[in-house]
PDB file of C-alpha atoms in Angstrom:
ATOM      1  CA  GLN J  14      14.969  11.823  -2.493  1.00 87.00           C
ATOM      2  CA  VAL J  15      12.660   9.137  -3.133  1.00 92.00           C
ATOM      3  CA  GLN J  16      10.010   8.812  -5.502  1.00 95.00           C
ATOM      4  CA  LEU J  17       7.121   6.599  -5.033  1.00 96.00           C
ATOM      5  CA  VAL J  18       5.051   5.666  -8.074  1.00 97.00           C
ATOM      6  CA  GLU J  19       1.637   3.722  -7.187  1.00 98.00           C
ATOM      7  CA  SER J  20      -0.528   1.823  -9.970  1.00 98.00           C
ATOM      8  CA  GLY J  21      -2.975  -0.820 -10.251  1.00 98.00           C
ATOM      9  CA  GLY J  22      -6.256   1.005  -8.975  1.00 98.00           C
ATOM     10  CA  GLY J  23      -9.324   0.979 -10.909  1.00 98.00           C
ATOM     11  CA  SER J  24     -13.399   0.604 -10.322  1.00 98.00           C
ATOM     12  CA  VAL J  25     -14.783  -3.084  -9.378  1.00 98.00           C
ATOM     13  CA  GLN J  26     -17.993  -3.975  -7.724  1.00 98.00           C
ATOM     14  CA  ALA J  27     -18.183  -5.602  -3.969  1.00 98.00           C
ATOM     15  CA  GLY J  28     -16.611  -9.065  -3.757  1.00 98.00           C
ATOM     16  CA  GLY J  29     -13.913  -8.212  -6.347  1.00 98.00           C
ATOM     17  CA  SER J  30      -9.826  -8.124  -6.343  1.00 98.00           C
ATOM     18  CA  LEU J  31      -7.768  -5.770  -7.421  1.00 98.00           C
ATOM     19  CA  ARG J  32      -3.655  -6.070  -7.179  1.00 98.00           C
ATOM     20  CA  LEU J  33      -1.702  -2.796  -6.543  1.00 98.00           C
ATOM     21  CA  SER J  34       1.786  -1.884  -7.652  1.00 97.00           C
ATOM     22  CA  CYS J  35       4.280   0.253  -6.064  1.00 97.00           C
ATOM     23  CA  GLU J  36       7.729   1.025  -7.404  1.00 96.00           C
ATOM     24  CA  ALA J  37      10.375   3.290  -5.258  1.00 95.00           C
ATOM     25  CA  SER J  38      13.161   4.999  -7.202  1.00 94.00           C
ATOM     26  CA  GLY J  39      15.776   7.504  -5.868  1.00 92.00           C
ATOM     27  CA  ARG J  40      17.351   6.947  -2.557  1.00 88.00           C
ATOM     28  CA  THR J  41      16.327   3.490  -1.775  1.00 88.00           C
ATOM     29  CA  GLN J  42      19.788   1.681  -0.704  1.00 88.00           C
ATOM     30  CA  ALA J  43      18.784   2.008   2.886  1.00 90.00           C
ATOM     31  CA  MET J  44      15.287   0.819   2.708  1.00 91.00           C
ATOM     32  CA  THR J  45      13.884  -1.789   5.272  1.00 94.00           C
ATOM     33  CA  GLY J  46      10.457  -2.114   4.542  1.00 95.00           C
ATOM     34  CA  MET J  47       7.413  -0.983   2.738  1.00 96.00           C
ATOM     35  CA  ALA J  48       3.738   0.056   3.384  1.00 97.00           C
ATOM     36  CA  TRP J  49       0.553   0.837   1.948  1.00 98.00           C
ATOM     37  CA  TYR J  50      -1.564   3.213   3.114  1.00 98.00           C
ATOM     38  CA  ARG J  51      -5.089   4.536   2.452  1.00 98.00           C
ATOM     39  CA  GLN J  52      -7.520   7.818   2.808  1.00 98.00           C
ATOM     40  CA  ALA J  53     -10.751   8.040   2.357  1.00 97.00           C
ATOM     41  CA  PRO J  54     -12.720  11.376   1.740  1.00 93.00           C
ATOM     42  CA  GLY J  55     -12.721  13.241   4.521  1.00 95.00           C
ATOM     43  CA  LYS J  56     -10.838  10.865   6.715  1.00 96.00           C
ATOM     44  CA  GLN J  57      -7.474  10.734   8.118  1.00 96.00           C
ATOM     45  CA  ARG J  58      -4.687   8.106   6.525  1.00 96.00           C
ATOM     46  CA  GLU J  59      -4.364   5.003   7.831  1.00 97.00           C
ATOM     47  CA  LEU J  60      -2.144   1.944   7.579  1.00 97.00           C
ATOM     48  CA  VAL J  61      -3.347  -0.669   5.689  1.00 98.00           C
ATOM     49  CA  ALA J  62      -0.271  -2.935   5.605  1.00 98.00           C
ATOM     50  CA  ALA J  63       3.023  -2.940   6.173  1.00 97.00           C
ATOM     51  CA  ILE J  64       6.231  -5.866   5.360  1.00 96.00           C
ATOM     52  CA  ILE J  65       9.566  -5.357   7.381  1.00 94.00           C
ATOM     53  CA  GLY J  66      12.629  -7.096   5.851  1.00 89.00           C
ATOM     54  CA  GLY J  67      10.447  -8.661   2.958  1.00 85.00           C
ATOM     55  CA  ARG J  68       9.079 -11.151   5.454  1.00 89.00           C
ATOM     56  CA  VAL J  69       7.510  -9.610   8.746  1.00 92.00           C
ATOM     57  CA  THR J  70       3.949  -8.365   7.631  1.00 93.00           C
ATOM     58  CA  SER J  71       1.172  -6.348   9.871  1.00 96.00           C
ATOM     59  CA  TYR J  72      -2.433  -5.486   8.560  1.00 97.00           C
ATOM     60  CA  GLY J  73      -4.828  -3.123   9.696  1.00 96.00           C
ATOM     61  CA  ASP J  74      -7.826  -4.770  11.394  1.00 97.00           C
ATOM     62  CA  SER J  75     -10.167  -4.359   8.945  1.00 96.00           C
ATOM     63  CA  VAL J  76      -8.377  -5.876   6.108  1.00 98.00           C
ATOM     64  CA  LYS J  77      -7.033  -8.719   7.453  1.00 97.00           C
ATOM     65  CA  GLY J  78      -7.821 -12.225   5.817  1.00 97.00           C
ATOM     66  CA  ARG J  79      -8.831 -10.405   2.761  1.00 98.00           C
ATOM     67  CA  PHE J  80      -5.589  -8.571   1.802  1.00 98.00           C
ATOM     68  CA  THR J  81      -2.043  -9.764   1.423  1.00 98.00           C
ATOM     69  CA  ILE J  82       0.985  -7.322   0.966  1.00 97.00           C
ATOM     70  CA  SER J  83       4.469  -8.461  -0.639  1.00 96.00           C
ATOM     71  CA  THR J  84       7.725  -7.287  -2.182  1.00 93.00           C
ATOM     72  CA  GLY J  85       8.743  -7.988  -5.823  1.00 86.00           C
ATOM     73  CA  ASN J  86      12.440  -9.743  -6.967  1.00 78.00           C
ATOM     74  CA  ALA J  87      13.508  -6.102  -7.339  1.00 75.00           C
ATOM     75  CA  LYS J  88      13.104  -5.679  -3.837  1.00 74.00           C
ATOM     76  CA  ASN J  89      12.118  -1.808  -4.540  1.00 91.00           C
ATOM     77  CA  THR J  90       8.612  -2.816  -5.450  1.00 95.00           C
ATOM     78  CA  VAL J  91       5.404  -3.886  -3.281  1.00 96.00           C
ATOM     79  CA  TYR J  92       2.327  -5.068  -3.921  1.00 97.00           C
ATOM     80  CA  LEU J  93      -1.184  -4.905  -2.342  1.00 98.00           C
ATOM     81  CA  GLN J  94      -3.290  -7.945  -3.268  1.00 98.00           C
ATOM     82  CA  MET J  95      -6.923  -7.345  -2.401  1.00 98.00           C
ATOM     83  CA  ASN J  96      -9.606  -9.918  -2.189  1.00 98.00           C
ATOM     84  CA  SER J  97     -13.473  -9.838  -1.127  1.00 98.00           C
ATOM     85  CA  LEU J  98     -13.589  -5.559  -1.617  1.00 98.00           C
ATOM     86  CA  LYS J  99     -16.209  -4.094  -0.144  1.00 98.00           C
ATOM     87  CA  PRO J 100     -17.569  -0.351  -0.491  1.00 97.00           C
ATOM     88  CA  GLU J 101     -15.566   0.521   2.537  1.00 97.00           C
ATOM     89  CA  ASP J 102     -12.130   0.102   0.879  1.00 98.00           C
ATOM     90  CA  THR J 103     -13.290   2.656  -1.311  1.00 98.00           C
ATOM     91  CA  ALA J 104     -10.107   5.260  -0.978  1.00 98.00           C
ATOM     92  CA  VAL J 105      -6.636   6.698  -2.447  1.00 98.00           C
ATOM     93  CA  TYR J 106      -4.260   3.947  -1.887  1.00 98.00           C
ATOM     94  CA  TYR J 107      -0.680   5.501  -1.261  1.00 98.00           C
ATOM     95  CA  CYS J 108       2.796   3.656  -0.465  1.00 96.00           C
ATOM     96  CA  ASN J 109       5.689   4.417   1.672  1.00 96.00           C
ATOM     97  CA  ILE J 110       8.736   3.259   2.549  1.00 95.00           C
ATOM     98  CA  ARG J 111      11.257   2.883   5.428  1.00 94.00           C
ATOM     99  CA  ILE J 112      14.872   3.877   5.640  1.00 92.00           C
ATOM    100  CA  GLY J 113      16.676   1.871   8.342  1.00 91.00           C
ATOM    101  CA  SER J 114      13.961   2.964  11.058  1.00 91.00           C
ATOM    102  CA  VAL J 115      12.463   5.855   9.917  1.00 92.00           C
ATOM    103  CA  TRP J 116       9.311   5.879   7.908  1.00 92.00           C
ATOM    104  CA  SER J 117       9.891   7.751   4.789  1.00 91.00           C
ATOM    105  CA  SER J 118       8.090  11.594   4.828  1.00 90.00           C
ATOM    106  CA  ALA J 119       7.916  11.338   0.569  1.00 90.00           C
ATOM    107  CA  TRP J 120       4.332   9.812  -1.007  1.00 93.00           C
ATOM    108  CA  GLY J 121       3.501   9.187  -4.330  1.00 91.00           C
ATOM    109  CA  GLN J 122       0.365  10.617  -6.248  1.00 96.00           C
ATOM    110  CA  GLY J 123      -1.650   7.546  -4.553  1.00 97.00           C
ATOM    111  CA  THR J 124      -3.737   5.291  -6.919  1.00 98.00           C
ATOM    112  CA  GLN J 125      -7.923   5.446  -6.451  1.00 98.00           C
ATOM    113  CA  VAL J 126      -9.449   2.092  -5.488  1.00 98.00           C
ATOM    114  CA  THR J 127     -13.447   2.278  -5.784  1.00 98.00           C
ATOM    115  CA  VAL J 128     -15.718  -0.305  -4.788  1.00 98.00           C
ATOM    116  CA  SER J 129     -19.068  -0.321  -5.431  1.00 98.00           C
ATOM    117  CA  SER J 130     -21.931  -1.968  -3.867  1.00 95.00           C
TER     118      SER J 130
END
């Protein structure tokens, strides 16, 4: 079993910054990647950013140049630095991990990010 705990969300004004954290525990020995997703009200969950092997990163088009994904020294922690936040970034943010070549079906409780104009 995998447990995921996200934190760091909050309410900010447009243009502000937040840093999200996620810690994975449980069966993470074969973890090869971590990712952040978000889900806004009435919308499908979408990929925000992913990091594979601690180095290779990819980003959704809407956050490129504003968000940065990174992993911690413990390697079971992933961060999302979010700068220049926009109201459309408002969503619940979730993290996920990849075990081998398969992304986990486990999800944490998420952390709410609210950006006001």
